[in-house]
N, CA, C, O and CB atoms as a CASP TS submission, in Angstrom:
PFRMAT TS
TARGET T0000
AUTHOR 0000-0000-0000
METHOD Language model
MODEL 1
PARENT N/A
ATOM      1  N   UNK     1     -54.095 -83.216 -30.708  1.00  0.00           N
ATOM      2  CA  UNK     1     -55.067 -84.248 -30.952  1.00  0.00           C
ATOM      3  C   UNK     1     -54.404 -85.552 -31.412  1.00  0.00           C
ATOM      4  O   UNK     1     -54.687 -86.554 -30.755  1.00  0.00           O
ATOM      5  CB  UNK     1     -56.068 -83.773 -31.978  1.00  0.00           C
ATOM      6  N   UNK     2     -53.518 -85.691 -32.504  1.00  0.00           N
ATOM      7  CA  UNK     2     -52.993 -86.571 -32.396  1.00  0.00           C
ATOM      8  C   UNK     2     -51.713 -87.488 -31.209  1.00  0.00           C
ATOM      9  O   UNK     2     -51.047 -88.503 -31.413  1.00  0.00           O
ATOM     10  CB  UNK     2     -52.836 -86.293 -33.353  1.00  0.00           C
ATOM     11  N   UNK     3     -51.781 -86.779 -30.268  1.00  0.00           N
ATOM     12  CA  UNK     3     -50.817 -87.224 -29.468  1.00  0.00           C
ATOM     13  C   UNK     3     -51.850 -88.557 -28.933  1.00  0.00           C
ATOM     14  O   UNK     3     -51.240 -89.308 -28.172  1.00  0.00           O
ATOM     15  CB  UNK     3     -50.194 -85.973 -28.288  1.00  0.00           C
ATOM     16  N   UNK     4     -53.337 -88.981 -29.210  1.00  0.00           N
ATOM     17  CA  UNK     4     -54.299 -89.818 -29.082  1.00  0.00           C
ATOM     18  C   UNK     4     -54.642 -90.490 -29.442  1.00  0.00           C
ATOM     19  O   UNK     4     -55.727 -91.056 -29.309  1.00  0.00           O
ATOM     20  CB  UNK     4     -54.886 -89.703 -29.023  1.00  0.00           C
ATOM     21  N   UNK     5     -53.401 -90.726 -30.317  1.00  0.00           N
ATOM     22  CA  UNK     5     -53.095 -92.166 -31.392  1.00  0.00           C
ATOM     23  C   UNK     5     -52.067 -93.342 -31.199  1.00  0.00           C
ATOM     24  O   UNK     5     -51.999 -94.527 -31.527  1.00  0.00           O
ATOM     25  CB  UNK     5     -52.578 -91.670 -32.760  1.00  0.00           C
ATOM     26  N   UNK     6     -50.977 -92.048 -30.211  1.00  0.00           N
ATOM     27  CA  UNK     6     -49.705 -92.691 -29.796  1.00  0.00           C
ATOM     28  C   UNK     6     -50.080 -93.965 -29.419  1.00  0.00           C
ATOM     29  O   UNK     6     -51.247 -94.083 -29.045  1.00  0.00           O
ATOM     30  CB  UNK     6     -48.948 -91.998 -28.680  1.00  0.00           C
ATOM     31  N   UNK     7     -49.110 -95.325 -29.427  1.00  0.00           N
ATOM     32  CA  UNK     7     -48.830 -96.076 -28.858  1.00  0.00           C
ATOM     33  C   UNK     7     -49.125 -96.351 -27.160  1.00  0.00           C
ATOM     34  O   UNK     7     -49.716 -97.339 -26.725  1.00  0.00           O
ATOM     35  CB  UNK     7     -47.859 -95.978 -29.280  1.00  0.00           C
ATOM     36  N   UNK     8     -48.434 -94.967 -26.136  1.00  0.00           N
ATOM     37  CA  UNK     8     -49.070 -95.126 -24.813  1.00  0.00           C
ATOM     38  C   UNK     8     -50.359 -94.692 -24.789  1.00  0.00           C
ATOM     39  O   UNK     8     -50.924 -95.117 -23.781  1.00  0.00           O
ATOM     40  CB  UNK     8     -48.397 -94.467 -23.795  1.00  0.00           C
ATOM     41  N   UNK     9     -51.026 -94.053 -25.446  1.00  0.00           N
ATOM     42  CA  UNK     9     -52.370 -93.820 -24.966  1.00  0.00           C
ATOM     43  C   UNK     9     -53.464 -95.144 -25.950  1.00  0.00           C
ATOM     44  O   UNK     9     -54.624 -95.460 -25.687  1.00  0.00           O
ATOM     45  CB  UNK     9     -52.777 -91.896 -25.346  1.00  0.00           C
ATOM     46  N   UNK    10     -52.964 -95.444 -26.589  1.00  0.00           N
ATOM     47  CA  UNK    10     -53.839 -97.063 -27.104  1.00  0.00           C
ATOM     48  C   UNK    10     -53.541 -97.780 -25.907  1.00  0.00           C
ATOM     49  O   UNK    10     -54.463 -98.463 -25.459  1.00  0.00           O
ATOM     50  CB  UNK    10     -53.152 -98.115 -28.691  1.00  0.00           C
ATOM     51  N   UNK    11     -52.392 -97.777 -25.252  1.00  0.00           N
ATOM     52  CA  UNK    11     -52.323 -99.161 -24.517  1.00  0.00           C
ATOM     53  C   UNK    11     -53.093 -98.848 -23.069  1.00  0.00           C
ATOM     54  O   UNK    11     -53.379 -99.756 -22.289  1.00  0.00           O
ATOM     55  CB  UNK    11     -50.567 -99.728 -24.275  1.00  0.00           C
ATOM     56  N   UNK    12     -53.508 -96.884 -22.715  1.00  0.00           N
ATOM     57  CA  UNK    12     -53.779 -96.636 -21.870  1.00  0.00           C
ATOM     58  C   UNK    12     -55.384 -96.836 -21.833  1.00  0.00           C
ATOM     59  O   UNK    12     -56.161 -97.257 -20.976  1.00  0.00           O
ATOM     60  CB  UNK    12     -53.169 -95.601 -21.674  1.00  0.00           C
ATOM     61  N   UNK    13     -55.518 -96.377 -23.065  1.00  0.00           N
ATOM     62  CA  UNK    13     -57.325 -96.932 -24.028  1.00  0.00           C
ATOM     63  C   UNK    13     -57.445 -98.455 -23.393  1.00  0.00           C
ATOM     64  O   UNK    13     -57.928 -98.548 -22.264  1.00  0.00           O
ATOM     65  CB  UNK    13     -57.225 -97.160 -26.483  1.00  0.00           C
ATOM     66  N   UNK    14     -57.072 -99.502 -24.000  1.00  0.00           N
ATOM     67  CA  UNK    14     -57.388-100.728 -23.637  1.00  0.00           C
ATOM     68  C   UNK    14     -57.218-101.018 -22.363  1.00  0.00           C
ATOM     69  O   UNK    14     -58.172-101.699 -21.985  1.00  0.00           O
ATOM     70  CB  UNK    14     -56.811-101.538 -24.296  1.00  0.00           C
ATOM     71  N   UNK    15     -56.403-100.812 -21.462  1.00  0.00           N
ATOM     72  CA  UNK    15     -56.101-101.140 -19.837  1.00  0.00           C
ATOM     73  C   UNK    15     -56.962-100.474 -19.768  1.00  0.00           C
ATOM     74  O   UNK    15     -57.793-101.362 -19.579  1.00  0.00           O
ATOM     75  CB  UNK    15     -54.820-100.859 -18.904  1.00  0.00           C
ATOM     76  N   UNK    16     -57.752 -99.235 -19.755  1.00  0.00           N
ATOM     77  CA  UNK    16     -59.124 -98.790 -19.248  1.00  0.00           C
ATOM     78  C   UNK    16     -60.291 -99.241 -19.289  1.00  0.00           C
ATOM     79  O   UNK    16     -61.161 -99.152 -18.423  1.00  0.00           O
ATOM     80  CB  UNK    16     -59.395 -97.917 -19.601  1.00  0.00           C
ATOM     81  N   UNK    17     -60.361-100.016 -20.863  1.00  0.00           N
ATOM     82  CA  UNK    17     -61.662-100.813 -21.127  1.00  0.00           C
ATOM     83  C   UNK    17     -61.366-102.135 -20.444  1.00  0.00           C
ATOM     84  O   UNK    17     -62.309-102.733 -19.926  1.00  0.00           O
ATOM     85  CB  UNK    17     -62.041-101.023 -22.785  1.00  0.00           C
ATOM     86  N   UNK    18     -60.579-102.464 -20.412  1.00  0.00           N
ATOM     87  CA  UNK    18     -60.537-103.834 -19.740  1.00  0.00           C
ATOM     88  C   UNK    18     -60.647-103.917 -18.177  1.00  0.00           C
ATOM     89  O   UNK    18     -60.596-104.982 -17.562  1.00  0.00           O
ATOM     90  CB  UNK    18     -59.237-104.485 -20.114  1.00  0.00           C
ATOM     91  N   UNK    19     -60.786-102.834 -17.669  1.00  0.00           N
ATOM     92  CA  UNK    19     -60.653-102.432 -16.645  1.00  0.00           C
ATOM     93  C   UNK    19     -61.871-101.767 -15.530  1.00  0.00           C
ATOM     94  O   UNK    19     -61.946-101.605 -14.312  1.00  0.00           O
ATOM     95  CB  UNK    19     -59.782-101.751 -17.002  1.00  0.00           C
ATOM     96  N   UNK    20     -62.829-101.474 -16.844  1.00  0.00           N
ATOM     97  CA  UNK    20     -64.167-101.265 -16.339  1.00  0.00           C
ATOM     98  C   UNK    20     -65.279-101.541 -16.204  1.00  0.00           C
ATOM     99  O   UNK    20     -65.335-102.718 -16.559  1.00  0.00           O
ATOM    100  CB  UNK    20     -64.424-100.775 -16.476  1.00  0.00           C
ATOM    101  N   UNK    21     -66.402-101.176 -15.866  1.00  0.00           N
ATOM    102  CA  UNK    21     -67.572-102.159 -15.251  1.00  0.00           C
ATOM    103  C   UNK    21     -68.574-102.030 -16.408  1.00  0.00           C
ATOM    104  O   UNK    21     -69.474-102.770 -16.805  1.00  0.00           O
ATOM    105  CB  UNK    21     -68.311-101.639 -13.613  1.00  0.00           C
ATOM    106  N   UNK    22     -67.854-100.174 -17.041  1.00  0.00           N
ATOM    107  CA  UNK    22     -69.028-100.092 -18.246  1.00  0.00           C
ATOM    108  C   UNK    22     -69.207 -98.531 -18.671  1.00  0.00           C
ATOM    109  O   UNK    22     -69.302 -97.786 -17.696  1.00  0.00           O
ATOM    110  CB  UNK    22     -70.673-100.723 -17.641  1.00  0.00           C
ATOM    111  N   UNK    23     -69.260 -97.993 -19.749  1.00  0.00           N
ATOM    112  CA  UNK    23     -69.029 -96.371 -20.313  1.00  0.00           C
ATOM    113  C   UNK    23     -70.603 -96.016 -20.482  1.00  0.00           C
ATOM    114  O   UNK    23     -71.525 -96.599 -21.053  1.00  0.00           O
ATOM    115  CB  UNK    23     -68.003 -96.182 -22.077  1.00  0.00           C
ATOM    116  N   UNK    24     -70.514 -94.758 -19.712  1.00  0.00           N
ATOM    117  CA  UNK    24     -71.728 -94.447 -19.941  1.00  0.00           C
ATOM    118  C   UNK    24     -71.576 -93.100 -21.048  1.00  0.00           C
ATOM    119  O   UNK    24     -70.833 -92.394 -20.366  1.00  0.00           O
ATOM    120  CB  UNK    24     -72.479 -94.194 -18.490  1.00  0.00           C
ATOM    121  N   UNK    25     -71.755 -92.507 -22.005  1.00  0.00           N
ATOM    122  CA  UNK    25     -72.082 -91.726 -23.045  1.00  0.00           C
ATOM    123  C   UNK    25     -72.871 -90.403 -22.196  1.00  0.00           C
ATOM    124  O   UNK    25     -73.684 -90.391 -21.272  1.00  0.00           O
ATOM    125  CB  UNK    25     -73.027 -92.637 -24.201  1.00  0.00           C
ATOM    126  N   UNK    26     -72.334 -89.533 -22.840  1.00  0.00           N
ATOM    127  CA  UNK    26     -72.829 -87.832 -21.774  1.00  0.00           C
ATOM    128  C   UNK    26     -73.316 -87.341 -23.075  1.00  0.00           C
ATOM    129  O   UNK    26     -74.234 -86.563 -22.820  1.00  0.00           O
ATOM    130  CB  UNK    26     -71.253 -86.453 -20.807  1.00  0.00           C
ATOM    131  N   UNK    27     -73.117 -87.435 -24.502  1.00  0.00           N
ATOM    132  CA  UNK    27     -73.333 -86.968 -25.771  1.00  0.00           C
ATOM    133  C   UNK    27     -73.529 -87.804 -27.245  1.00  0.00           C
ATOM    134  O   UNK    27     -72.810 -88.623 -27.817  1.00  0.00           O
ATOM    135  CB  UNK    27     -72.329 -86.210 -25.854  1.00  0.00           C
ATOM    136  N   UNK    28     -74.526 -87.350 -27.501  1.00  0.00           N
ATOM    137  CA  UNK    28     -75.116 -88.255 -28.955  1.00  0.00           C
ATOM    138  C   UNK    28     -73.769 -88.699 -30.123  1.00  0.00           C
ATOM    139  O   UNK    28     -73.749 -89.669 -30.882  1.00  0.00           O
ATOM    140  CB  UNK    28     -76.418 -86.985 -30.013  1.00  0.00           C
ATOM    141  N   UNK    29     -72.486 -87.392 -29.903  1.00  0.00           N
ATOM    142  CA  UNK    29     -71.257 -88.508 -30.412  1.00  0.00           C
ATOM    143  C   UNK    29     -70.864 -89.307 -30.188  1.00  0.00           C
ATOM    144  O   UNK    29     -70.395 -90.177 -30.922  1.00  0.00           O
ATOM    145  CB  UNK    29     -70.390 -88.433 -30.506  1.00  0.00           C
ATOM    146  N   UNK    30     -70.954 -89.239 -28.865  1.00  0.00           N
ATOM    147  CA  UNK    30     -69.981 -90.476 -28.119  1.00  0.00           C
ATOM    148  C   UNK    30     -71.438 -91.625 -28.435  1.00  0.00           C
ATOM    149  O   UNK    30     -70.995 -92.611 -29.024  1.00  0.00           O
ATOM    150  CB  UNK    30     -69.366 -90.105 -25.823  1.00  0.00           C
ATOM    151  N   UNK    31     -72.695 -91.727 -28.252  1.00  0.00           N
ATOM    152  CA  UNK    31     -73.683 -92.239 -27.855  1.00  0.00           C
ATOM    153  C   UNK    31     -74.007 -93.445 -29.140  1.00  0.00           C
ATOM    154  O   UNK    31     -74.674 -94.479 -29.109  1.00  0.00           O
ATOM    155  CB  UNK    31     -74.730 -91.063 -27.534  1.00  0.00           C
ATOM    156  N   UNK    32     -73.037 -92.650 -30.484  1.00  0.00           N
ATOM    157  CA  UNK    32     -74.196 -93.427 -31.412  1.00  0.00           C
ATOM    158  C   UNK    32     -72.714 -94.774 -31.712  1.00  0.00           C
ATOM    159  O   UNK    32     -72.894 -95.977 -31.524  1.00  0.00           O
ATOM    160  CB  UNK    32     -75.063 -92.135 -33.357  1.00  0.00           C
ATOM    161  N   UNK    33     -71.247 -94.117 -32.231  1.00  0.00           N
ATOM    162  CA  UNK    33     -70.415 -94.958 -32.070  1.00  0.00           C
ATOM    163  C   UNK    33     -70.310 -96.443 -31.176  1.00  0.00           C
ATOM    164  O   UNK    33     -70.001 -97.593 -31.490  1.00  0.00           O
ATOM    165  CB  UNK    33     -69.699 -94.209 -31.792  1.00  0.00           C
ATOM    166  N   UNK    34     -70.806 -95.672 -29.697  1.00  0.00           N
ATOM    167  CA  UNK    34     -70.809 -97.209 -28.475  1.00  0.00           C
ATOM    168  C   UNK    34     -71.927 -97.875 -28.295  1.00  0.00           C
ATOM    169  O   UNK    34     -72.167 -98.411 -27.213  1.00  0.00           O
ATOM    170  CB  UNK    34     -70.521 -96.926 -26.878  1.00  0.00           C
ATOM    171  N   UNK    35     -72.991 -97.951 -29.610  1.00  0.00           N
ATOM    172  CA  UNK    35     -74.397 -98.352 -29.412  1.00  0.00           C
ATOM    173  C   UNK    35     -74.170-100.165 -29.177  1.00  0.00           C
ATOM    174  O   UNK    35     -74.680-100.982 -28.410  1.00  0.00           O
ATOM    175  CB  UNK    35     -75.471 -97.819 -30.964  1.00  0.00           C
ATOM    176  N   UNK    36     -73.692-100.203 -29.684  1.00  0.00           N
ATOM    177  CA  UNK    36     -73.340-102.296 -29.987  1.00  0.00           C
ATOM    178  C   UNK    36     -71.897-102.609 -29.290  1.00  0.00           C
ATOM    179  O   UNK    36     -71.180-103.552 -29.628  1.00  0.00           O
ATOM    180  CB  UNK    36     -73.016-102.919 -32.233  1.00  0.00           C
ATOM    181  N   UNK    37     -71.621-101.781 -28.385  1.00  0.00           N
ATOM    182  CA  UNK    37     -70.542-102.221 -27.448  1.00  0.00           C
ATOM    183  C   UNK    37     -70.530-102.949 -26.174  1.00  0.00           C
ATOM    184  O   UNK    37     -71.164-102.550 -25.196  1.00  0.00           O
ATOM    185  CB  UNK    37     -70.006-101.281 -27.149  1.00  0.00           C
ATOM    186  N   UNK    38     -69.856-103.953 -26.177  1.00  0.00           N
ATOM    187  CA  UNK    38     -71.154-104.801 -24.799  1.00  0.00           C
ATOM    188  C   UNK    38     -70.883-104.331 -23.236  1.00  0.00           C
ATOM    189  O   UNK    38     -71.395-104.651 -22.163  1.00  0.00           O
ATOM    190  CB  UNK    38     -70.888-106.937 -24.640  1.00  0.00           C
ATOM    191  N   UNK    39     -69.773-103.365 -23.645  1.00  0.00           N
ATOM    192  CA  UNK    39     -69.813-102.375 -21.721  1.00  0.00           C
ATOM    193  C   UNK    39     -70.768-101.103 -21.893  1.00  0.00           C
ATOM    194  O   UNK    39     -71.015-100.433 -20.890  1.00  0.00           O
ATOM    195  CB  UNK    39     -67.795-101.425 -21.057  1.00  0.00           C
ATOM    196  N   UNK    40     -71.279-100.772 -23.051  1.00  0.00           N
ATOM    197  CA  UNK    40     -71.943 -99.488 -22.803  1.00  0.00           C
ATOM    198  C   UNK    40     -73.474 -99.777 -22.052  1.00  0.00           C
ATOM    199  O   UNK    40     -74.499-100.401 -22.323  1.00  0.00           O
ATOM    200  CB  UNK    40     -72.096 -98.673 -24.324  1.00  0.00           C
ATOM    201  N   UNK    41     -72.981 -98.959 -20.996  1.00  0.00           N
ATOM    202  CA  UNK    41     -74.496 -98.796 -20.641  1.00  0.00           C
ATOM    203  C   UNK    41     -75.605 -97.575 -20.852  1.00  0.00           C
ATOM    204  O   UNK    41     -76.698 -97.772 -20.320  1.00  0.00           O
ATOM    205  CB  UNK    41     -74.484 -98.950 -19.353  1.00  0.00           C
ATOM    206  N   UNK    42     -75.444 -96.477 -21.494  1.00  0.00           N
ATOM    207  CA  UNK    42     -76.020 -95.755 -22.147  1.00  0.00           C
ATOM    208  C   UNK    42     -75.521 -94.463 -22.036  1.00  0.00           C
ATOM    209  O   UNK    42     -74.384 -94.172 -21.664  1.00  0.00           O
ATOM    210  CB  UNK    42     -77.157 -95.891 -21.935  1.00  0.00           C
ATOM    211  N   UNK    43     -76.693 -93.441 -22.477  1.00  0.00           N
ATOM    212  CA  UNK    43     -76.456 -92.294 -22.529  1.00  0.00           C
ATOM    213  C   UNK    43     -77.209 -91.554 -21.327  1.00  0.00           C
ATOM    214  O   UNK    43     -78.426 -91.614 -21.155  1.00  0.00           O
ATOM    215  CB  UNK    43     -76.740 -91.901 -23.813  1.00  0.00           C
ATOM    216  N   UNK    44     -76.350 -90.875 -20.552  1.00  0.00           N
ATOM    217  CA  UNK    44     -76.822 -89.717 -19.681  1.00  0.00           C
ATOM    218  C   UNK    44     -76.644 -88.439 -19.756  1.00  0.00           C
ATOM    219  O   UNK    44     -75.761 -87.859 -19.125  1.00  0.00           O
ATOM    220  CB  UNK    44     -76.485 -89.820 -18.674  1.00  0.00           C
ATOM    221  N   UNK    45     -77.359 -87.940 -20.433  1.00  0.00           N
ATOM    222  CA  UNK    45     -77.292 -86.292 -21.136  1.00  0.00           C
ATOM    223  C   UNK    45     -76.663 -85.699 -20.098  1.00  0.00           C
ATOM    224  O   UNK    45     -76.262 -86.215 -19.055  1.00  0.00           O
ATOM    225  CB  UNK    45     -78.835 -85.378 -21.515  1.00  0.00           C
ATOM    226  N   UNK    46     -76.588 -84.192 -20.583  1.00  0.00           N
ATOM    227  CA  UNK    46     -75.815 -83.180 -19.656  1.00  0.00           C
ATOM    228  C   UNK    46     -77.346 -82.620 -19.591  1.00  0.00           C
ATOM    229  O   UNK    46     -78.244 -82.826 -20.407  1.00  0.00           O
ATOM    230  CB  UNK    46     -74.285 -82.052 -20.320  1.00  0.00           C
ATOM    231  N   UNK    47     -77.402 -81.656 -18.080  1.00  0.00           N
ATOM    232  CA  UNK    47     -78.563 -81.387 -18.180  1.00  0.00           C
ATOM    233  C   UNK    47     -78.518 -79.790 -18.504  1.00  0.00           C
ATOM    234  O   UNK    47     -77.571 -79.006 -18.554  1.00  0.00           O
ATOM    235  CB  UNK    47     -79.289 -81.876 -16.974  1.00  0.00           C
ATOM    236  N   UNK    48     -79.960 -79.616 -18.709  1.00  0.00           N
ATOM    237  CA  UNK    48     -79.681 -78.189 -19.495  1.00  0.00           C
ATOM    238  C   UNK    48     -80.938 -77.356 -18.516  1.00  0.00           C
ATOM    239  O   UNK    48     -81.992 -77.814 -18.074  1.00  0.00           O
ATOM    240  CB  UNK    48     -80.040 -78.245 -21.651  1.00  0.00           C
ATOM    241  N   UNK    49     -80.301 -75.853 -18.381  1.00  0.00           N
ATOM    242  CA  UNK    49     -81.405 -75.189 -17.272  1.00  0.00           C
ATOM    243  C   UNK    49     -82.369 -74.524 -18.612  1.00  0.00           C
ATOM    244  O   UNK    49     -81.894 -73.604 -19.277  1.00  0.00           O
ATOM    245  CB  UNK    49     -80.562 -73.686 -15.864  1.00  0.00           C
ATOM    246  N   UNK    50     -83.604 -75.027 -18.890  1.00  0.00           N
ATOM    247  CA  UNK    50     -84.801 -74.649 -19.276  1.00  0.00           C
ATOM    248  C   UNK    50     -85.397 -73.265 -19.346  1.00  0.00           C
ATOM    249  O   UNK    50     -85.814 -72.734 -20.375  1.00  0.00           O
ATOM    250  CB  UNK    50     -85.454 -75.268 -18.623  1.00  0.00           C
ATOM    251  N   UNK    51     -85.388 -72.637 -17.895  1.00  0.00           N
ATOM    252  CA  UNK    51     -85.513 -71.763 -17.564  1.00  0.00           C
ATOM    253  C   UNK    51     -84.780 -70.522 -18.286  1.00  0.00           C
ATOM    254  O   UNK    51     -85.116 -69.340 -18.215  1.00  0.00           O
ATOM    255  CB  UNK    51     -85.374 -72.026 -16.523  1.00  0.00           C
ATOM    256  N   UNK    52     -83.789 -71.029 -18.937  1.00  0.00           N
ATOM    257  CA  UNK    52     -83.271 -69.539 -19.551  1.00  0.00           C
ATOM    258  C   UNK    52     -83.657 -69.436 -21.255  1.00  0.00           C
ATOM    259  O   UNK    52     -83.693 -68.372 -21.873  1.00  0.00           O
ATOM    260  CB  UNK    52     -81.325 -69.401 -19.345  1.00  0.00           C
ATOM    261  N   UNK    53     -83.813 -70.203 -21.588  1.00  0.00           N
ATOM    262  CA  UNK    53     -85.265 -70.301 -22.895  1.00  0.00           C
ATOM    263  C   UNK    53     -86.483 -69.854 -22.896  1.00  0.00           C
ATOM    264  O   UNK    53     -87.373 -70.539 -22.392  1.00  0.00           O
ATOM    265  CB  UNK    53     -85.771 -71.524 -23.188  1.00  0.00           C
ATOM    266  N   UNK    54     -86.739 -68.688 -23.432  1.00  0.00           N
ATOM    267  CA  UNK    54     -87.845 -68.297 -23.825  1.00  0.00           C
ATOM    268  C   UNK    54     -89.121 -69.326 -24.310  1.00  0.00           C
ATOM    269  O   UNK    54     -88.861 -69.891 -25.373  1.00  0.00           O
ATOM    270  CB  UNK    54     -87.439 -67.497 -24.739  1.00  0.00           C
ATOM    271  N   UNK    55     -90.165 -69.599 -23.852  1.00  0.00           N
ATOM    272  CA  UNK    55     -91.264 -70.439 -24.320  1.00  0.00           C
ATOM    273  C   UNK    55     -92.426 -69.297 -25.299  1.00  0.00           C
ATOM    274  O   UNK    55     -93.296 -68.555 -24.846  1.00  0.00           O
ATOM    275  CB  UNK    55     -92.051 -71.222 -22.756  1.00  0.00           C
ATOM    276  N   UNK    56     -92.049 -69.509 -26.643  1.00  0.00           N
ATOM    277  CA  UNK    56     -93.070 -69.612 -27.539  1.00  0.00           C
ATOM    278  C   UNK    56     -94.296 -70.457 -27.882  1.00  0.00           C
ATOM    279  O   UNK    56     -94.208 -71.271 -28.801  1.00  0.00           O
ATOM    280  CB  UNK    56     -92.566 -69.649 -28.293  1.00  0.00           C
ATOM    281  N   UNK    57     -95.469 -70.307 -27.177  1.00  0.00           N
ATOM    282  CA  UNK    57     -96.448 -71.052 -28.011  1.00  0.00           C
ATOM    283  C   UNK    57     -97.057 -71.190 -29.149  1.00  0.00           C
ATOM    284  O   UNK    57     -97.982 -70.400 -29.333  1.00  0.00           O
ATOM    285  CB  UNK    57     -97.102 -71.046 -27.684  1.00  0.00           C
ATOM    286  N   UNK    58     -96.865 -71.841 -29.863  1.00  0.00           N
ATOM    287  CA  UNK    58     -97.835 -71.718 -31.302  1.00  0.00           C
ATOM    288  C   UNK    58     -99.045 -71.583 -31.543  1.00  0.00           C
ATOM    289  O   UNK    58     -99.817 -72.385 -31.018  1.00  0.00           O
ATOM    290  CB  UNK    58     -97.826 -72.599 -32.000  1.00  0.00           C
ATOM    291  N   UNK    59     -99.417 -70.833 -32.160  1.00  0.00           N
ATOM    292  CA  UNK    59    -100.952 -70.608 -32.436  1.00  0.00           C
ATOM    293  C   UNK    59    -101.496 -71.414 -33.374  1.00  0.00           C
ATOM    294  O   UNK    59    -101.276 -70.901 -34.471  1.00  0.00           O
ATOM    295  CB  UNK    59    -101.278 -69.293 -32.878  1.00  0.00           C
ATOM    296  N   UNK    60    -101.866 -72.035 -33.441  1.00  0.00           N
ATOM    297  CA  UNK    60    -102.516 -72.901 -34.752  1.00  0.00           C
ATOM    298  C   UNK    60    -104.104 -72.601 -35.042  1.00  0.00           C
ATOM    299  O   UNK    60    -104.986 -73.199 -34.426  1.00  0.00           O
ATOM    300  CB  UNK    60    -102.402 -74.659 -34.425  1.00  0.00           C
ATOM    301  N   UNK    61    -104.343 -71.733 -35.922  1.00  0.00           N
ATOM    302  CA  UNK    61    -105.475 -71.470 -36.253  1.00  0.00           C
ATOM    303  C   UNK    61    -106.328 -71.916 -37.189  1.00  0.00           C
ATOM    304  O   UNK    61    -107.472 -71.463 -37.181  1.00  0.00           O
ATOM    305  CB  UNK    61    -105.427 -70.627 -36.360  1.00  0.00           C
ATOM    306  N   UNK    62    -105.887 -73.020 -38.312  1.00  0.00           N
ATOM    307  CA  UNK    62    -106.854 -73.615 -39.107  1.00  0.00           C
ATOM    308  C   UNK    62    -105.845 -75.462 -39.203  1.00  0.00           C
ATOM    309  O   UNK    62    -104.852 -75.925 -38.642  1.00  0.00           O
ATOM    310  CB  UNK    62    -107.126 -72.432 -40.898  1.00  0.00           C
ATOM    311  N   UNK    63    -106.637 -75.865 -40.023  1.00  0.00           N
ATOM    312  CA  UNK    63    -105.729 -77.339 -39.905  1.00  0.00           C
ATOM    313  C   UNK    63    -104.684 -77.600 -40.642  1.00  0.00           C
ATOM    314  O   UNK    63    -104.456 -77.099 -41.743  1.00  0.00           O
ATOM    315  CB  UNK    63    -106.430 -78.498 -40.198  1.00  0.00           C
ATOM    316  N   UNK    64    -103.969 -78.444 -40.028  1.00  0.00           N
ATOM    317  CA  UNK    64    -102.483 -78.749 -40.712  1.00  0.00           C
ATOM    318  C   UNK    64    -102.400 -79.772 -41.323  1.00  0.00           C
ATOM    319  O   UNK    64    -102.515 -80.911 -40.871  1.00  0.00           O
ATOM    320  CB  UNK    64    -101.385 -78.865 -39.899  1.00  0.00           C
ATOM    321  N   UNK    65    -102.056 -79.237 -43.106  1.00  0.00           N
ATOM    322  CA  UNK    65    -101.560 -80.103 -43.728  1.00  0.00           C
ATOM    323  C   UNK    65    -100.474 -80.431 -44.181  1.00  0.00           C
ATOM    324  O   UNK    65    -100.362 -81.480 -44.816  1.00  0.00           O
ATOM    325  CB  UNK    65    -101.974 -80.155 -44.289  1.00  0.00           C
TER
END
């Protein structure tokens, strides 16, 4: 992990940003850091298959306080 501090990979960091049209974010880590960055163009989740989640409905039988 730290080999991602080195000297060539900063200079490989910046020649990339300078280099692109714009980062799009796949995850709410990456998502919240590049919020005020003026190449980010947002977040595009990973998608998730639904289908293998069980759906519980709730019963709600008197009112909620």
């Amino acid at each position: 992990m730290l080999k991602f501090r080195t000297t060539p990979f900063k200079k490989l960091h910046h020649y990339l940003y300078q280099n692109i049209q714009g980062v799009i974010a796949t995850d709410i880590d990456y998502h919240i850091p590049l919020q005020n960055h003026p190449k980010y163009l947002g977040l595009l989740p990973s998608p998730i298959n639904l289908d293998k989640f069980t759906k519980n409905e709730m019963e709600i039988k008197d009112t909620i306080v």
